[in-house]
Each structure stands twice: as structure tokens, then as C-alpha cells.
CSV table of C-alpha atoms in Angstrom, one decimal:
chain,number,residue,atom,x,y,z
S,18,MET,CA,238.1,74.8,72.8
S,19,SER,CA,237.4,72.2,70.1
S,20,TRP,CA,240.1,69.8,68.9
S,21,GLU,CA,240.0,71.4,65.5
S,22,THR,CA,240.9,74.8,67.1
S,23,GLU,CA,243.6,73.3,69.2
S,24,PHE,CA,245.0,71.4,66.2
S,25,ASP,CA,244.8,74.6,64.1
S,26,ASN,CA,246.6,76.7,66.7
S,27,TRP,CA,249.4,74.1,67.1
S,28,THR,CA,249.9,73.7,63.3
S,29,ALA,CA,249.8,77.5,62.8
S,30,GLU,CA,252.6,77.9,65.3
S,31,TYR,CA,254.8,74.9,64.5
S,32,LEU,CA,253.8,74.0,60.9
S,33,PRO,CA,252.9,77.2,59.1
S,34,ASP,CA,253.6,75.6,55.7
S,35,LEU,CA,251.3,72.6,56.2
S,36,ARG,CA,248.5,72.6,53.7
S,37,ILE,CA,245.2,71.9,55.6
S,38,LEU,CA,241.8,71.6,54.1
S,39,CYS,CA,238.6,71.6,56.2
S,40,ASN,CA,235.7,69.3,55.4
S,41,GLU,CA,237.5,67.8,52.4
S,42,PRO,CA,235.4,65.2,50.6
S,43,MET,CA,237.1,61.9,50.8
S,44,SER,CA,235.5,60.9,47.5
S,45,ARG,CA,238.2,63.0,45.9
S,46,HIS,CA,240.9,60.8,47.5
S,47,THR,CA,239.8,57.2,47.1
S,48,THR,CA,239.9,55.0,44.1
S,49,PHE,CA,236.2,54.0,44.6
S,50,ARG,CA,235.3,57.8,44.6
S,51,ILE,CA,233.1,57.5,47.7
S,52,GLY,CA,233.2,59.0,51.1
S,53,GLY,CA,232.1,62.0,53.1
S,54,PRO,CA,234.2,64.8,54.4
S,55,ALA,CA,237.3,64.5,56.6
S,56,ALA,CA,237.1,67.2,59.3
S,57,LEU,CA,240.7,68.1,58.4
S,58,PHE,CA,242.8,66.8,55.5
S,59,CYS,CA,246.5,67.6,55.3
S,60,THR,CA,249.4,66.7,53.0
S,61,PRO,CA,252.8,67.0,54.6
S,62,ARG,CA,255.8,67.3,52.3
S,63,THR,CA,258.6,66.1,54.4
S,64,VAL,CA,259.3,63.4,57.1
S,65,PRO,CA,259.7,66.0,59.8
S,66,GLN,CA,256.5,67.7,58.8
S,67,LEU,CA,254.7,64.3,58.9
S,68,ALA,CA,256.2,63.6,62.3
S,69,ASP,CA,255.1,67.0,63.6
S,70,THR,CA,251.6,66.6,62.2
S,71,VAL,CA,251.2,63.2,64.0
S,72,LYS,CA,252.6,64.8,67.2
S,73,ALA,CA,250.0,67.6,66.9
S,74,CYS,CA,247.2,65.1,66.6
S,75,VAL,CA,248.5,63.0,69.5
S,76,GLU,CA,248.9,66.1,71.7
S,77,ALA,CA,245.5,67.5,70.8
S,78,GLY,CA,243.9,64.1,71.3
S,79,VAL,CA,242.7,64.1,67.7
S,80,PRO,CA,242.1,60.8,65.8
S,81,TYR,CA,244.1,60.6,62.7
S,82,TYR,CA,244.4,58.3,59.7
S,83,ILE,CA,247.4,58.0,57.4
S,84,LEU,CA,246.3,57.6,53.8
S,85,GLY,CA,248.3,56.6,50.7
S,86,ASN,CA,246.5,57.1,47.4
S,87,GLY,CA,243.2,55.7,48.7
S,88,SER,CA,243.4,52.4,46.9
S,89,ASN,CA,240.5,50.1,48.0
S,90,VAL,CA,239.7,52.4,50.9
S,91,LEU,CA,236.0,52.8,51.9
S,92,VAL,CA,235.1,55.9,53.7
S,93,SER,CA,231.6,56.4,55.3
S,94,ASP,CA,229.3,58.9,53.7
S,95,ALA,CA,229.3,60.5,57.2
S,96,GLY,CA,233.0,61.2,56.7
S,97,TYR,CA,235.8,61.1,59.2
S,98,GLU,CA,235.8,63.1,62.4
S,99,GLY,CA,239.6,63.5,62.6
S,100,VAL,CA,242.6,64.4,60.6
S,101,VAL,CA,243.4,62.5,57.4
S,102,ILE,CA,247.1,62.7,56.6
S,103,GLN,CA,247.8,61.9,52.9
S,104,LEU,CA,251.3,60.8,51.9
S,105,PHE,CA,250.6,60.2,48.2
S,106,ARG,CA,251.9,62.8,45.8
S,107,ASN,CA,254.1,64.7,48.3
S,108,MET,CA,256.0,61.9,50.0
S,109,ASP,CA,256.6,59.7,46.9
S,110,GLY,CA,260.3,60.0,46.2
S,111,ILE,CA,262.2,57.0,44.8
S,112,ARG,CA,265.9,56.8,44.5
S,113,VAL,CA,268.3,54.2,43.1
S,114,ASN,CA,271.2,53.4,45.4
S,115,GLY,CA,273.4,50.9,43.6
S,116,THR,CA,271.5,47.6,43.6
S,117,GLU,CA,268.8,48.9,46.0
S,118,LEU,CA,265.9,51.3,45.8
S,119,GLU,CA,265.0,53.8,48.5
S,120,ALA,CA,261.4,54.9,48.4
S,121,GLU,CA,259.1,57.0,50.5
S,122,ALA,CA,255.8,55.7,51.9
S,123,GLY,CA,253.6,57.6,49.4
S,124,ALA,CA,255.3,56.2,46.3
S,125,LEU,CA,253.1,54.0,44.2
S,126,LEU,CA,254.1,50.4,44.3
S,127,ALA,CA,253.7,50.0,40.5
S,128,ARG,CA,256.0,53.0,40.0
S,129,ILE,CA,258.6,51.5,42.2
S,130,ALA,CA,258.4,48.1,40.4
S,131,HIS,CA,258.7,49.9,37.0
S,132,LEU,CA,261.8,51.8,38.1
S,133,ALA,CA,263.3,48.6,39.4
S,134,ALA,CA,262.8,46.9,36.1
S,135,LYS,CA,264.2,49.9,34.2
S,136,GLU,CA,267.3,49.7,36.3
S,137,GLY,CA,267.6,45.9,35.8
S,138,LEU,CA,266.8,45.1,39.5
S,139,THR,CA,264.7,42.0,40.1
S,140,GLY,CA,262.4,40.9,42.8
S,141,LEU,CA,259.6,43.5,42.5
S,142,GLU,CA,257.9,42.1,39.4
S,143,PHE,CA,255.0,40.8,41.5
S,144,ALA,CA,254.2,44.4,42.6
S,145,SER,CA,253.7,45.9,39.2
S,146,GLY,CA,250.0,45.5,39.2
S,147,ILE,CA,249.3,46.2,42.9
S,148,PRO,CA,247.3,49.5,43.2
S,149,GLY,CA,248.7,51.2,46.3
S,150,THR,CA,251.5,52.9,47.9
S,151,LEU,CA,254.6,51.5,49.6
S,152,GLY,CA,253.4,52.4,53.1
S,153,GLY,CA,250.2,50.5,52.7
S,154,ALA,CA,252.0,47.6,51.0
S,155,LEU,CA,254.4,47.3,54.0
S,156,VAL,CA,251.6,47.5,56.6
S,157,MET,CA,249.7,44.6,54.9
S,158,ASN,CA,252.7,42.7,53.5
S,159,ALA,CA,251.2,43.1,50.0
S,160,GLY,CA,251.9,40.3,47.5
S,161,ALA,CA,250.9,38.7,44.3
S,162,TYR,CA,252.1,35.8,42.1
S,163,GLY,CA,254.1,34.2,44.8
S,164,GLY,CA,256.0,37.4,45.8
S,165,GLU,CA,255.5,39.5,49.0
S,166,MET,CA,256.9,42.6,50.4
S,167,LYS,CA,258.7,40.7,53.1
S,168,ASP,CA,260.7,39.0,50.4
S,169,VAL,CA,262.2,42.3,49.0
S,170,VAL,CA,262.3,44.8,51.9
S,171,LYS,CA,265.6,45.1,53.5
S,172,GLU,CA,264.9,48.0,55.9
S,173,ALA,CA,262.0,50.3,56.8
S,174,VAL,CA,261.9,53.5,58.9
S,175,VAL,CA,258.7,53.5,60.9
S,176,LEU,CA,256.9,56.5,62.4
S,177,LYS,CA,255.2,55.7,65.7
S,178,PRO,CA,253.1,58.0,67.8
């Protein structure tokens, strides 16, 4: 049995609402508009669905890659022989909680910075021109103009395999 079949069987049983595309061109999901097909491409809508998707990949021994909105990502024309899990668009919630913002990993950093400014919250001005999502910004400690994510992040919930 191929890993695709094992993954499909697992997700059909445990994640029937997960949207999965086969041989999805990655050129549709990167800012450079290049890249061959991902064997499987899925877009979880909730944290439990994301956790279960990663669990399915790990249990099936399938390589996976978590993608934000594809900013500055280069994908080979040969594609990706695994599962691409995109967080952008579905896991992009942002909430104001007093003097703090709570945001999901798929939220665009520029959008978060804009909301912070609109709410009179300071510290994220440096992020307004960074083309990426919060998840990627945290992984790489994104920064510009003397500001970095480490300077403004109070807490992060991390999903580990």
C-alpha cells in the first residue's frame, strides 16, 4: 500500500471534512508562482484538524511541509513528494484582547500589524511590510527596521510531531 493510500484511508476515517487535493501545482501557492505539484495538498481549518493531519502524516511515514502563504518559497519544478499543509486563508484569525493581539499561524503579518495600529497598539510597526504569515515570522524571527518578532511575542503555542 502506498503512503498516499494509507494517508487517504486515515484522513477519510478521522478527518472526513479535510479538503485534500492531489497533484496540486505549487505554482498556485507561492508568491514567485513557480513549483511543480505537491503529491497531496490540504488546508485544515482548525487547530485540532491541523494536529490530526500532522499525526496522520507521522503515522503513515509521510513527509510533510507546513506552508503559510508561500512568500519567498521556492518549490522545485519536480514538485513535492509529500503532503503540503497550508495554513494561510483558513487559520488566519486575529483577535484583540485588551492591549494584546492573539493571532493564528496563517495570519498575514502585515494584516496583524495593520490591526495593531488601528487599535492603537505599538510595537509591530516593523512588520507592516513583511510579506509572510505569523507562523513563518515566528520560525525565522522575522524583523525589519530594528524590530524583531522576539521583541513583541509574549507567548506562542507550538505544534510538534
